[in-house]
Structure formats: C-alpha cells, structure tokens
Amino acid sequence: MLRQEYSIAQNIKLKRTRDAVLSAIGAAIDRLSKIPKVEGNGLVLFCGENFDTEDFKCFMFSPPEKVPLFFYRTDKEFHTEFLEDMIEDTAVYGLIIVERDEATIGLLKGTRIEVLEELEGFVPGKHMMGGQSQRRIERIIEEMYHNFLKEVGDKVNAYFLPFVENGKMKGILLGGPGYAKEDFYKEDYIDYRIKKLILQPLIDVSDQGEVGLREMVMRAEDLLKNQQYVEVQKLLEELKYHLAKDDGLIIYGINEIRKAMEMGAVDSLVIYESNDKELEKIAQEAENYGVKVFIVGDELPDAEWVKKTFNGIVGKLRYRIS
C-alpha cells in the first residue's frame, strides 16, 4: 500500500510538499521492511517533517494496549487520538452482568464504557412434571445453568486476567437482575485473583448490554468515587439542572469561558473531543487555572448534546457573574 502511495505522491505539484511526503513514505517503507512479523499489541508508525524547524522524525513502537484499528493518513500532523485513551487513565474497572442465560462483560476506562462480549445461553424455566421426570429435568436444567455460568467465568478470566497481571485492574463490578450474580460470585467460576477484586455489595441491574453496564456504573457511584465516568455524568446532570433553572451557574462560548476563568469563577468544563485547536488550547489554559476538565467522546451518551448545543464546550461556575 505504501509503495502505491509513494507512486501517487510523485504527482504532487508543490516540490516542498512532494519531497516531504516522499521522504515520510520512504522512511516508513524502510522501517516496515525490516520487521518480519507484527505481534503483540500491533504497530504504530509516525514519519514526517516539521516544516517550521525542518526536523525529520520517525517513531515506531508497539503501544501498551492493542491498536484498535487500521488507519493510514498523510496529513499536516500525527494522528494520536486513537491511542490517547491508553495513557490518559491506565486504571480500568471490570464490569460483569450475569443472569440465568445472559451475560455482558465490559470495561470502564476513564469516561468510556467498552462492551467486550455479550453471551446468551439456553436455560429453561421450571417444569411442572411430577415424580422422577421432574427431578431428572431439574437436574438437567441445573447442569445447563452451571455450564452457562462456567462459560461466562472462562470468558471473564480470558478478558480480565491480563489487566490483573499487569496491575491495571482497579476493581470489578458484578451485577444482574436476580440470584445468578450471587451464584456466580460464591462458586469457583472465576480465577481467585479476579474474585478478590469484586467490589461489594453486588449490584441489582435490570438490563444487559451497554445500557446495563451504564446502569450498573451509575448505581455503583459510592464504590467508584473519583472515577471519571461517574464524575462527568454527575456534572452533566448538574449542568442540565442549572440550565433548566436558568440560575446563571452554567457558562458556554469560548470567549465567555476564557473571561470567567481569568476571574477564577469556573469550577469545571466538559469539552467534546475533536481536532478543534481552539478547544485544545482552552483545555490546557483551564488546567492552569485549576479548572477540572473532562474530555468526552461519542462513547458518552450526552457528548452529542455538548457538541451540538454548546459547540463542544460547556462549564459550571463557582458563583454567578454579571
């Protein structure tokens, strides 16, 4: 692919741009040709020239977590947005929702909830037959139930043990709508190292999938104090409350926010994750003023609200200002 891109780049009309692109692609080809096989978490390769300083740099590395996608771009800047979650909040929480014949396994990383897998089994309900037939069927159903929980446990071990072994798993939430979560916790379905990290109490959750994971995280608010997802969700609810009351404690607009920060009036900001340089700049300024900043992406349900209603940035004030 890069060799094809190299041929195409030879048609760029501006000499300086053409030379820069050819140098970058050529350097990338040279480095990749020396690697017989890509293993582990995949490969990241940045090559390019800084036009202002005329410095040429190449960075090639395997990141701390698996590369989430294949991405190639010739641009004016290196695209690091796909990798930033790997270093911004290294601690993760495991999420498990389990019932008789359904389960969801996920992760909570910063402000992002990730569904790792949804499982579905077939465990019939009680039968009304009498005598030995009923007892035999009940034994079969109990075995099917046990096998399903064992399958869930095997999946949990496969997903969570790497995080436990490298010290990144901070805790695990276990929930569900009925008694299955208690059975799953009490029996030996999961590795003892994972079991030790399950936070108490177990959580009643009515749904499966991503909706259920979000419900469980918010119900575990007391167990997840100072966790980013919980904090930003609470802040967004506060912002909606202040907006509805029109009490002057919500602020938006870059110029207005910047003036309020200079007065020391801004408590916290929610900023939509984008390539907007002005938003990136104000996020850096805000931290210098001691403002708590939350960067949210599309994985958060209300991120679209921040993006469309407030052009990507909204904040809460410590006090009203004129």
mmCIF file with all atom_site columns, C-alpha atoms in Angstrom, residues 2-217:
data_model
loop_
_atom_site.group_PDB
_atom_site.id
_atom_site.type_symbol
_atom_site.label_atom_id
_atom_site.label_alt_id
_atom_site.label_comp_id
_atom_site.label_asym_id
_atom_site.label_entity_id
_atom_site.label_seq_id
_atom_site.pdbx_PDB_ins_code
_atom_site.Cartn_x
_atom_site.Cartn_y
_atom_site.Cartn_z
_atom_site.occupancy
_atom_site.B_iso_or_equiv
_atom_site.pdbx_formal_charge
_atom_site.auth_seq_id
_atom_site.auth_comp_id
_atom_site.auth_asym_id
_atom_site.auth_atom_id
_atom_site.pdbx_PDB_model_num
ATOM 1   C CA . LEU A 1 2   ? 2.797   2.423   0.891  1.00 0.00 ? 2   LEU A CA 1
ATOM 2   C CA . ARG A 1 3   ? 4.613   1.670   -2.359 1.00 0.00 ? 3   ARG A CA 1
ATOM 3   C CA . GLN A 1 4   ? 1.428   2.554   -4.234 1.00 0.00 ? 4   GLN A CA 1
ATOM 4   C CA . GLU A 1 5   ? 1.107   5.738   -2.156 1.00 0.00 ? 5   GLU A CA 1
ATOM 5   C CA . TYR A 1 6   ? 4.731   6.573   -2.988 1.00 0.00 ? 6   TYR A CA 1
ATOM 6   C CA . SER A 1 7   ? 3.958   6.372   -6.720 1.00 0.00 ? 7   SER A CA 1
ATOM 7   C CA . ILE A 1 8   ? 0.869   8.579   -6.326 1.00 0.00 ? 8   ILE A CA 1
ATOM 8   C CA . ALA A 1 9   ? 2.778   11.152  -4.240 1.00 0.00 ? 9   ALA A CA 1
ATOM 9   C CA . GLN A 1 10  ? 5.242   11.706  -7.091 1.00 0.00 ? 10  GLN A CA 1
ATOM 10  C CA . ASN A 1 11  ? 2.460   13.633  -8.850 1.00 0.00 ? 11  ASN A CA 1
ATOM 11  C CA . ILE A 1 12  ? 2.164   16.293  -6.103 1.00 0.00 ? 12  ILE A CA 1
ATOM 12  C CA . LYS A 1 13  ? 2.833   19.647  -7.785 1.00 0.00 ? 13  LYS A CA 1
ATOM 13  C CA . LEU A 1 14  ? 4.394   21.614  -4.927 1.00 0.00 ? 14  LEU A CA 1
ATOM 14  C CA . LYS A 1 15  ? 8.020   20.486  -4.706 1.00 0.00 ? 15  LYS A CA 1
ATOM 15  C CA . ARG A 1 16  ? 8.439   21.018  -0.960 1.00 0.00 ? 16  ARG A CA 1
ATOM 16  C CA . THR A 1 17  ? 5.258   19.116  -0.143 1.00 0.00 ? 17  THR A CA 1
ATOM 17  C CA . ARG A 1 18  ? 6.132   16.373  -2.639 1.00 0.00 ? 18  ARG A CA 1
ATOM 18  C CA . ASP A 1 19  ? 9.626   15.927  -1.175 1.00 0.00 ? 19  ASP A CA 1
ATOM 19  C CA . ALA A 1 20  ? 8.269   15.843  2.399  1.00 0.00 ? 20  ALA A CA 1
ATOM 20  C CA . VAL A 1 21  ? 5.607   13.248  1.603  1.00 0.00 ? 21  VAL A CA 1
ATOM 21  C CA . LEU A 1 22  ? 8.024   11.069  -0.389 1.00 0.00 ? 22  LEU A CA 1
ATOM 22  C CA . SER A 1 23  ? 10.577  11.211  2.437  1.00 0.00 ? 23  SER A CA 1
ATOM 23  C CA . ALA A 1 24  ? 7.971   10.228  5.025  1.00 0.00 ? 24  ALA A CA 1
ATOM 24  C CA . ILE A 1 25  ? 6.566   7.319   2.999  1.00 0.00 ? 25  ILE A CA 1
ATOM 25  C CA . GLY A 1 26  ? 10.071  6.163   2.025  1.00 0.00 ? 26  GLY A CA 1
ATOM 26  C CA . ALA A 1 27  ? 11.180  6.178   5.669  1.00 0.00 ? 27  ALA A CA 1
ATOM 27  C CA . ALA A 1 28  ? 8.072   4.228   6.670  1.00 0.00 ? 28  ALA A CA 1
ATOM 28  C CA . ILE A 1 29  ? 8.688   1.610   3.944  1.00 0.00 ? 29  ILE A CA 1
ATOM 29  C CA . ASP A 1 30  ? 12.323  1.276   5.033  1.00 0.00 ? 30  ASP A CA 1
ATOM 30  C CA . ARG A 1 31  ? 11.363  0.613   8.660  1.00 0.00 ? 31  ARG A CA 1
ATOM 31  C CA . LEU A 1 32  ? 8.499   -1.757  7.902  1.00 0.00 ? 32  LEU A CA 1
ATOM 32  C CA . SER A 1 33  ? 10.661  -3.819  5.539  1.00 0.00 ? 33  SER A CA 1
ATOM 33  C CA . LYS A 1 34  ? 12.922  -4.672  8.485  1.00 0.00 ? 34  LYS A CA 1
ATOM 34  C CA . ILE A 1 35  ? 10.088  -6.208  10.529 1.00 0.00 ? 35  ILE A CA 1
ATOM 35  C CA . PRO A 1 36  ? 9.378   -9.865  9.659  1.00 0.00 ? 36  PRO A CA 1
ATOM 36  C CA . LYS A 1 37  ? 6.191   -10.114 11.722 1.00 0.00 ? 37  LYS A CA 1
ATOM 37  C CA . VAL A 1 38  ? 3.939   -7.848  13.787 1.00 0.00 ? 38  VAL A CA 1
ATOM 38  C CA . GLU A 1 39  ? 2.957   -9.397  17.114 1.00 0.00 ? 39  GLU A CA 1
ATOM 39  C CA . GLY A 1 40  ? 1.529   -8.384  20.482 1.00 0.00 ? 40  GLY A CA 1
ATOM 40  C CA . ASN A 1 41  ? -0.486  -5.200  20.511 1.00 0.00 ? 41  ASN A CA 1
ATOM 41  C CA . GLY A 1 42  ? 0.234   -4.262  16.906 1.00 0.00 ? 42  GLY A CA 1
ATOM 42  C CA . LEU A 1 43  ? 2.314   -1.469  15.439 1.00 0.00 ? 43  LEU A CA 1
ATOM 43  C CA . VAL A 1 44  ? 2.239   2.319   15.302 1.00 0.00 ? 44  VAL A CA 1
ATOM 44  C CA . LEU A 1 45  ? 4.413   4.271   12.870 1.00 0.00 ? 45  LEU A CA 1
ATOM 45  C CA . PHE A 1 46  ? 4.701   8.051   12.546 1.00 0.00 ? 46  PHE A CA 1
ATOM 46  C CA . CYS A 1 47  ? 7.063   9.639   9.996  1.00 0.00 ? 47  CYS A CA 1
ATOM 47  C CA . GLY A 1 48  ? 7.230   13.252  8.877  1.00 0.00 ? 48  GLY A CA 1
ATOM 48  C CA . GLU A 1 49  ? 8.992   16.575  8.604  1.00 0.00 ? 49  GLU A CA 1
ATOM 49  C CA . ASN A 1 50  ? 8.267   19.645  10.691 1.00 0.00 ? 50  ASN A CA 1
ATOM 50  C CA . PHE A 1 51  ? 8.126   22.441  8.101  1.00 0.00 ? 51  PHE A CA 1
ATOM 51  C CA . ASP A 1 52  ? 8.930   25.114  10.686 1.00 0.00 ? 52  ASP A CA 1
ATOM 52  C CA . THR A 1 53  ? 12.072  23.502  12.091 1.00 0.00 ? 53  THR A CA 1
ATOM 53  C CA . GLU A 1 54  ? 12.881  21.224  9.122  1.00 0.00 ? 54  GLU A CA 1
ATOM 54  C CA . ASP A 1 55  ? 13.371  18.358  11.597 1.00 0.00 ? 55  ASP A CA 1
ATOM 55  C CA . PHE A 1 56  ? 12.549  14.921  10.235 1.00 0.00 ? 56  PHE A CA 1
ATOM 56  C CA . LYS A 1 57  ? 11.339  12.353  12.757 1.00 0.00 ? 57  LYS A CA 1
ATOM 57  C CA . CYS A 1 58  ? 10.126  8.750   12.737 1.00 0.00 ? 58  CYS A CA 1
ATOM 58  C CA . PHE A 1 59  ? 8.550   6.987   15.698 1.00 0.00 ? 59  PHE A CA 1
ATOM 59  C CA . MET A 1 60  ? 7.776   3.266   15.531 1.00 0.00 ? 60  MET A CA 1
ATOM 60  C CA . PHE A 1 61  ? 6.503   1.328   18.539 1.00 0.00 ? 61  PHE A CA 1
ATOM 61  C CA . SER A 1 62  ? 4.092   -1.261  19.902 1.00 0.00 ? 62  SER A CA 1
ATOM 62  C CA . PRO A 1 63  ? 1.606   0.519   22.221 1.00 0.00 ? 63  PRO A CA 1
ATOM 63  C CA . PRO A 1 64  ? 0.650   -0.653  25.746 1.00 0.00 ? 64  PRO A CA 1
ATOM 64  C CA . GLU A 1 65  ? -2.752  -1.896  24.505 1.00 0.00 ? 65  GLU A CA 1
ATOM 65  C CA . LYS A 1 66  ? -3.971  -3.395  21.232 1.00 0.00 ? 66  LYS A CA 1
ATOM 66  C CA . VAL A 1 67  ? -4.179  -0.996  18.285 1.00 0.00 ? 67  VAL A CA 1
ATOM 67  C CA . PRO A 1 68  ? -7.953  -0.581  17.804 1.00 0.00 ? 68  PRO A CA 1
ATOM 68  C CA . LEU A 1 69  ? -7.994  -0.164  14.007 1.00 0.00 ? 69  LEU A CA 1
ATOM 69  C CA . PHE A 1 70  ? -6.029  0.114   10.767 1.00 0.00 ? 70  PHE A CA 1
ATOM 70  C CA . PHE A 1 71  ? -5.524  3.783   9.946  1.00 0.00 ? 71  PHE A CA 1
ATOM 71  C CA . TYR A 1 72  ? -3.348  5.442   7.303  1.00 0.00 ? 72  TYR A CA 1
ATOM 72  C CA . ARG A 1 73  ? -3.266  9.165   6.656  1.00 0.00 ? 73  ARG A CA 1
ATOM 73  C CA . THR A 1 74  ? -0.979  11.695  5.011  1.00 0.00 ? 74  THR A CA 1
ATOM 74  C CA . ASP A 1 75  ? -1.646  14.923  6.885  1.00 0.00 ? 75  ASP A CA 1
ATOM 75  C CA . LYS A 1 76  ? -0.113  18.023  8.463  1.00 0.00 ? 76  LYS A CA 1
ATOM 76  C CA . GLU A 1 77  ? 0.046   16.393  11.902 1.00 0.00 ? 77  GLU A CA 1
ATOM 77  C CA . PHE A 1 78  ? 0.365   12.964  13.509 1.00 0.00 ? 78  PHE A CA 1
ATOM 78  C CA . HIS A 1 79  ? -2.990  11.412  14.451 1.00 0.00 ? 79  HIS A CA 1
ATOM 79  C CA . THR A 1 80  ? -2.643  10.206  18.043 1.00 0.00 ? 80  THR A CA 1
ATOM 80  C CA . GLU A 1 81  ? -6.324  10.330  19.001 1.00 0.00 ? 81  GLU A CA 1
ATOM 81  C CA . PHE A 1 82  ? -6.773  6.560   18.683 1.00 0.00 ? 82  PHE A CA 1
ATOM 82  C CA . LEU A 1 83  ? -4.014  5.944   21.231 1.00 0.00 ? 83  LEU A CA 1
ATOM 83  C CA . GLU A 1 84  ? -4.664  8.624   23.845 1.00 0.00 ? 84  GLU A CA 1
ATOM 84  C CA . ASP A 1 85  ? -7.056  6.520   25.965 1.00 0.00 ? 85  ASP A CA 1
ATOM 85  C CA . MET A 1 86  ? -4.197  4.084   26.547 1.00 0.00 ? 86  MET A CA 1
ATOM 86  C CA . ILE A 1 87  ? -2.228  6.574   28.622 1.00 0.00 ? 87  ILE A CA 1
ATOM 87  C CA . GLU A 1 88  ? -4.765  9.070   29.967 1.00 0.00 ? 88  GLU A CA 1
ATOM 88  C CA . ASP A 1 89  ? -6.253  6.700   32.536 1.00 0.00 ? 89  ASP A CA 1
ATOM 89  C CA . THR A 1 90  ? -4.296  3.469   32.922 1.00 0.00 ? 90  THR A CA 1
ATOM 90  C CA . ALA A 1 91  ? -6.531  2.038   35.659 1.00 0.00 ? 91  ALA A CA 1
ATOM 91  C CA . VAL A 1 92  ? -9.599  0.129   34.482 1.00 0.00 ? 92  VAL A CA 1
ATOM 92  C CA . TYR A 1 93  ? -12.636 -1.392  36.158 1.00 0.00 ? 93  TYR A CA 1
ATOM 93  C CA . GLY A 1 94  ? -14.063 -4.731  35.049 1.00 0.00 ? 94  GLY A CA 1
ATOM 94  C CA . LEU A 1 95  ? -17.827 -4.945  34.502 1.00 0.00 ? 95  LEU A CA 1
ATOM 95  C CA . ILE A 1 96  ? -19.887 -8.162  34.626 1.00 0.00 ? 96  ILE A CA 1
ATOM 96  C CA . ILE A 1 97  ? -23.668 -8.528  34.364 1.00 0.00 ? 97  ILE A CA 1
ATOM 97  C CA . VAL A 1 98  ? -24.898 -12.102 34.682 1.00 0.00 ? 98  VAL A CA 1
ATOM 98  C CA . GLU A 1 99  ? -28.282 -13.810 34.841 1.00 0.00 ? 99  GLU A CA 1
ATOM 99  C CA . ARG A 1 100 ? -29.536 -17.356 34.191 1.00 0.00 ? 100 ARG A CA 1
ATOM 100 C CA . ASP A 1 101 ? -29.000 -17.314 30.438 1.00 0.00 ? 101 ASP A CA 1
ATOM 101 C CA . GLU A 1 102 ? -27.476 -13.933 29.530 1.00 0.00 ? 102 GLU A CA 1
ATOM 102 C CA . ALA A 1 103 ? -24.303 -12.069 30.398 1.00 0.00 ? 103 ALA A CA 1
ATOM 103 C CA . THR A 1 104 ? -22.373 -8.955  29.429 1.00 0.00 ? 104 THR A CA 1
ATOM 104 C CA . ILE A 1 105 ? -18.657 -8.415  30.032 1.00 0.00 ? 105 ILE A CA 1
ATOM 105 C CA . GLY A 1 106 ? -17.136 -4.951  29.709 1.00 0.00 ? 106 GLY A CA 1
ATOM 106 C CA . LEU A 1 107 ? -14.570 -2.419  30.870 1.00 0.00 ? 107 LEU A CA 1
ATOM 107 C CA . LEU A 1 108 ? -14.772 1.068   32.345 1.00 0.00 ? 108 LEU A CA 1
ATOM 108 C CA . LYS A 1 109 ? -11.777 3.164   31.222 1.00 0.00 ? 109 LYS A CA 1
ATOM 109 C CA . GLY A 1 110 ? -11.845 6.852   32.066 1.00 0.00 ? 110 GLY A CA 1
ATOM 110 C CA . THR A 1 111 ? -15.069 8.214   30.568 1.00 0.00 ? 111 THR A CA 1
ATOM 111 C CA . ARG A 1 112 ? -15.506 5.235   28.243 1.00 0.00 ? 112 ARG A CA 1
ATOM 112 C CA . ILE A 1 113 ? -17.508 2.059   28.735 1.00 0.00 ? 113 ILE A CA 1
ATOM 113 C CA . GLU A 1 114 ? -16.473 -0.736  26.382 1.00 0.00 ? 114 GLU A CA 1
ATOM 114 C CA . VAL A 1 115 ? -18.552 -3.879  25.792 1.00 0.00 ? 115 VAL A CA 1
ATOM 115 C CA . LEU A 1 116 ? -16.142 -6.796  25.397 1.00 0.00 ? 116 LEU A CA 1
ATOM 116 C CA . GLU A 1 117 ? -18.696 -9.539  24.803 1.00 0.00 ? 117 GLU A CA 1
ATOM 117 C CA . GLU A 1 118 ? -22.370 -10.381 25.199 1.00 0.00 ? 118 GLU A CA 1
ATOM 118 C CA . LEU A 1 119 ? -23.233 -14.042 25.857 1.00 0.00 ? 119 LEU A CA 1
ATOM 119 C CA . GLU A 1 120 ? -26.520 -15.853 25.518 1.00 0.00 ? 120 GLU A CA 1
ATOM 120 C CA . GLY A 1 121 ? -27.304 -19.379 26.676 1.00 0.00 ? 121 GLY A CA 1
ATOM 121 C CA . PHE A 1 122 ? -30.413 -21.519 26.852 1.00 0.00 ? 122 PHE A CA 1
ATOM 122 C CA . VAL A 1 123 ? -31.543 -22.418 30.359 1.00 0.00 ? 123 VAL A CA 1
ATOM 123 C CA . PRO A 1 124 ? -35.248 -23.399 30.534 1.00 0.00 ? 124 PRO A CA 1
ATOM 124 C CA . GLY A 1 125 ? -37.503 -22.390 33.392 1.00 0.00 ? 125 GLY A CA 1
ATOM 125 C CA . LYS A 1 126 ? -39.131 -24.798 35.856 1.00 0.00 ? 126 LYS A CA 1
ATOM 126 C CA . HIS A 1 127 ? -41.216 -27.713 34.555 1.00 0.00 ? 127 HIS A CA 1
ATOM 127 C CA . MET A 1 128 ? -44.488 -28.827 36.081 1.00 0.00 ? 128 MET A CA 1
ATOM 128 C CA . MET A 1 129 ? -43.982 -32.598 35.632 1.00 0.00 ? 129 MET A CA 1
ATOM 129 C CA . GLY A 1 130 ? -44.162 -34.739 38.737 1.00 0.00 ? 130 GLY A CA 1
ATOM 130 C CA . GLY A 1 131 ? -42.142 -37.550 40.258 1.00 0.00 ? 131 GLY A CA 1
ATOM 131 C CA . GLN A 1 132 ? -38.852 -38.769 38.841 1.00 0.00 ? 132 GLN A CA 1
ATOM 132 C CA . SER A 1 133 ? -39.322 -36.986 35.500 1.00 0.00 ? 133 SER A CA 1
ATOM 133 C CA . GLN A 1 134 ? -39.445 -33.617 37.215 1.00 0.00 ? 134 GLN A CA 1
ATOM 134 C CA . ARG A 1 135 ? -36.339 -34.346 39.305 1.00 0.00 ? 135 ARG A CA 1
ATOM 135 C CA . ARG A 1 136 ? -34.443 -35.541 36.208 1.00 0.00 ? 136 ARG A CA 1
ATOM 136 C CA . ILE A 1 137 ? -35.414 -32.438 34.217 1.00 0.00 ? 137 ILE A CA 1
ATOM 137 C CA . GLU A 1 138 ? -34.496 -30.191 37.145 1.00 0.00 ? 138 GLU A CA 1
ATOM 138 C CA . ARG A 1 139 ? -31.038 -31.810 37.274 1.00 0.00 ? 139 ARG A CA 1
ATOM 139 C CA . ILE A 1 140 ? -30.611 -31.234 33.537 1.00 0.00 ? 140 ILE A CA 1
ATOM 140 C CA . ILE A 1 141 ? -31.670 -27.580 33.878 1.00 0.00 ? 141 ILE A CA 1
ATOM 141 C CA . GLU A 1 142 ? -29.319 -27.107 36.829 1.00 0.00 ? 142 GLU A CA 1
ATOM 142 C CA . GLU A 1 143 ? -26.445 -28.561 34.800 1.00 0.00 ? 143 GLU A CA 1
ATOM 143 C CA . MET A 1 144 ? -27.240 -26.232 31.864 1.00 0.00 ? 144 MET A CA 1
ATOM 144 C CA . TYR A 1 145 ? -27.270 -23.292 34.278 1.00 0.00 ? 145 TYR A CA 1
ATOM 145 C CA . HIS A 1 146 ? -23.929 -24.372 35.781 1.00 0.00 ? 146 HIS A CA 1
ATOM 146 C CA . ASN A 1 147 ? -22.406 -24.784 32.296 1.00 0.00 ? 147 ASN A CA 1
ATOM 147 C CA . PHE A 1 148 ? -23.523 -21.329 31.245 1.00 0.00 ? 148 PHE A CA 1
ATOM 148 C CA . LEU A 1 149 ? -22.015 -19.695 34.344 1.00 0.00 ? 149 LEU A CA 1
ATOM 149 C CA . LYS A 1 150 ? -18.809 -21.649 33.715 1.00 0.00 ? 150 LYS A CA 1
ATOM 150 C CA . GLU A 1 151 ? -18.711 -20.329 30.129 1.00 0.00 ? 151 GLU A CA 1
ATOM 151 C CA . VAL A 1 152 ? -19.129 -16.778 31.441 1.00 0.00 ? 152 VAL A CA 1
ATOM 152 C CA . GLY A 1 153 ? -16.373 -17.364 34.003 1.00 0.00 ? 153 GLY A CA 1
ATOM 153 C CA . ASP A 1 154 ? -13.969 -18.642 31.335 1.00 0.00 ? 154 ASP A CA 1
ATOM 154 C CA . LYS A 1 155 ? -14.618 -15.545 29.229 1.00 0.00 ? 155 LYS A CA 1
ATOM 155 C CA . VAL A 1 156 ? -14.139 -13.241 32.235 1.00 0.00 ? 156 VAL A CA 1
ATOM 156 C CA . ASN A 1 157 ? -10.806 -14.915 33.016 1.00 0.00 ? 157 ASN A CA 1
ATOM 157 C CA . ALA A 1 158 ? -9.616  -14.543 29.424 1.00 0.00 ? 158 ALA A CA 1
ATOM 158 C CA . TYR A 1 159 ? -10.525 -10.850 29.250 1.00 0.00 ? 159 TYR A CA 1
ATOM 159 C CA . PHE A 1 160 ? -9.601  -9.683  32.763 1.00 0.00 ? 160 PHE A CA 1
ATOM 160 C CA . LEU A 1 161 ? -6.505  -11.668 33.766 1.00 0.00 ? 161 LEU A CA 1
ATOM 161 C CA . PRO A 1 162 ? -4.126  -9.678  31.501 1.00 0.00 ? 162 PRO A CA 1
ATOM 162 C CA . PHE A 1 163 ? -5.266  -6.464  33.239 1.00 0.00 ? 163 PHE A CA 1
ATOM 163 C CA . VAL A 1 164 ? -4.947  -8.090  36.676 1.00 0.00 ? 164 VAL A CA 1
ATOM 164 C CA . GLU A 1 165 ? -1.462  -9.408  35.931 1.00 0.00 ? 165 GLU A CA 1
ATOM 165 C CA . ASN A 1 166 ? -0.131  -6.034  34.753 1.00 0.00 ? 166 ASN A CA 1
ATOM 166 C CA . GLY A 1 167 ? -1.704  -4.231  37.723 1.00 0.00 ? 167 GLY A CA 1
ATOM 167 C CA . LYS A 1 168 ? -4.204  -2.157  35.721 1.00 0.00 ? 168 LYS A CA 1
ATOM 168 C CA . MET A 1 169 ? -7.416  -3.682  37.064 1.00 0.00 ? 169 MET A CA 1
ATOM 169 C CA . LYS A 1 170 ? -8.515  -1.434  39.926 1.00 0.00 ? 170 LYS A CA 1
ATOM 170 C CA . GLY A 1 171 ? -11.747 -3.239  40.792 1.00 0.00 ? 171 GLY A CA 1
ATOM 171 C CA . ILE A 1 172 ? -14.647 -5.221  39.340 1.00 0.00 ? 172 ILE A CA 1
ATOM 172 C CA . LEU A 1 173 ? -18.387 -4.576  39.449 1.00 0.00 ? 173 LEU A CA 1
ATOM 173 C CA . LEU A 1 174 ? -20.651 -7.630  39.403 1.00 0.00 ? 174 LEU A CA 1
ATOM 174 C CA . GLY A 1 175 ? -24.370 -7.240  38.918 1.00 0.00 ? 175 GLY A CA 1
ATOM 175 C CA . GLY A 1 176 ? -27.546 -8.705  37.495 1.00 0.00 ? 176 GLY A CA 1
ATOM 176 C CA . PRO A 1 177 ? -31.328 -8.802  37.943 1.00 0.00 ? 177 PRO A CA 1
ATOM 177 C CA . GLY A 1 178 ? -31.609 -11.919 40.142 1.00 0.00 ? 178 GLY A CA 1
ATOM 178 C CA . TYR A 1 179 ? -29.804 -14.592 42.113 1.00 0.00 ? 179 TYR A CA 1
ATOM 179 C CA . ALA A 1 180 ? -27.381 -15.626 39.320 1.00 0.00 ? 180 ALA A CA 1
ATOM 180 C CA . LYS A 1 181 ? -24.883 -12.938 40.326 1.00 0.00 ? 181 LYS A CA 1
ATOM 181 C CA . GLU A 1 182 ? -24.753 -14.403 43.851 1.00 0.00 ? 182 GLU A CA 1
ATOM 182 C CA . ASP A 1 183 ? -24.185 -17.929 42.491 1.00 0.00 ? 183 ASP A CA 1
ATOM 183 C CA . PHE A 1 184 ? -21.535 -16.651 40.096 1.00 0.00 ? 184 PHE A CA 1
ATOM 184 C CA . TYR A 1 185 ? -19.693 -14.948 42.957 1.00 0.00 ? 185 TYR A CA 1
ATOM 185 C CA . LYS A 1 186 ? -19.939 -17.770 45.509 1.00 0.00 ? 186 LYS A CA 1
ATOM 186 C CA . GLU A 1 187 ? -18.865 -20.659 43.263 1.00 0.00 ? 187 GLU A CA 1
ATOM 187 C CA . ASP A 1 188 ? -15.452 -21.122 41.641 1.00 0.00 ? 188 ASP A CA 1
ATOM 188 C CA . TYR A 1 189 ? -16.309 -19.857 38.163 1.00 0.00 ? 189 TYR A CA 1
ATOM 189 C CA . ILE A 1 190 ? -13.571 -17.226 38.050 1.00 0.00 ? 190 ILE A CA 1
ATOM 190 C CA . ASP A 1 191 ? -9.882  -17.017 38.942 1.00 0.00 ? 191 ASP A CA 1
ATOM 191 C CA . TYR A 1 192 ? -9.278  -16.214 42.625 1.00 0.00 ? 192 TYR A CA 1
ATOM 192 C CA . ARG A 1 193 ? -7.268  -13.104 41.660 1.00 0.00 ? 193 ARG A CA 1
ATOM 193 C CA . ILE A 1 194 ? -10.277 -11.713 39.807 1.00 0.00 ? 194 ILE A CA 1
ATOM 194 C CA . LYS A 1 195 ? -12.658 -12.698 42.603 1.00 0.00 ? 195 LYS A CA 1
ATOM 195 C CA . LYS A 1 196 ? -10.614 -10.701 45.131 1.00 0.00 ? 196 LYS A CA 1
ATOM 196 C CA . LEU A 1 197 ? -11.196 -7.534  43.093 1.00 0.00 ? 197 LEU A CA 1
ATOM 197 C CA . ILE A 1 198 ? -15.020 -7.755  43.022 1.00 0.00 ? 198 ILE A CA 1
ATOM 198 C CA . LEU A 1 199 ? -16.446 -4.760  44.880 1.00 0.00 ? 199 LEU A CA 1
ATOM 199 C CA . GLN A 1 200 ? -19.218 -5.243  47.442 1.00 0.00 ? 200 GLN A CA 1
ATOM 200 C CA . PRO A 1 201 ? -22.157 -5.128  47.520 1.00 0.00 ? 201 PRO A CA 1
ATOM 201 C CA . LEU A 1 202 ? -23.196 -6.841  44.281 1.00 0.00 ? 202 LEU A CA 1
ATOM 202 C CA . ILE A 1 203 ? -25.445 -4.600  42.206 1.00 0.00 ? 203 ILE A CA 1
ATOM 203 C CA . ASP A 1 204 ? -29.038 -5.079  41.057 1.00 0.00 ? 204 ASP A CA 1
ATOM 204 C CA . VAL A 1 205 ? -29.211 -4.270  37.341 1.00 0.00 ? 205 VAL A CA 1
ATOM 205 C CA . SER A 1 206 ? -32.254 -4.711  35.104 1.00 0.00 ? 206 SER A CA 1
ATOM 206 C CA . ASP A 1 207 ? -30.666 -4.639  31.621 1.00 0.00 ? 207 ASP A CA 1
ATOM 207 C CA . GLN A 1 208 ? -27.905 -6.327  29.656 1.00 0.00 ? 208 GLN A CA 1
ATOM 208 C CA . GLY A 1 209 ? -25.558 -4.869  27.041 1.00 0.00 ? 209 GLY A CA 1
ATOM 209 C CA . GLU A 1 210 ? -24.135 -1.363  27.080 1.00 0.00 ? 210 GLU A CA 1
ATOM 210 C CA . VAL A 1 211 ? -27.313 0.040   28.644 1.00 0.00 ? 211 VAL A CA 1
ATOM 211 C CA . GLY A 1 212 ? -26.959 -2.373  31.546 1.00 0.00 ? 212 GLY A CA 1
ATOM 212 C CA . LEU A 1 213 ? -23.273 -1.573  32.018 1.00 0.00 ? 213 LEU A CA 1
ATOM 213 C CA . ARG A 1 214 ? -24.054 2.144   32.236 1.00 0.00 ? 214 ARG A CA 1
ATOM 214 C CA . GLU A 1 215 ? -26.841 1.479   34.717 1.00 0.00 ? 215 GLU A CA 1
ATOM 215 C CA . MET A 1 216 ? -24.525 -0.630  36.868 1.00 0.00 ? 216 MET A CA 1
ATOM 216 C CA . VAL A 1 217 ? -21.751 2.001   36.873 1.00 0.00 ? 217 VAL A CA 1
#
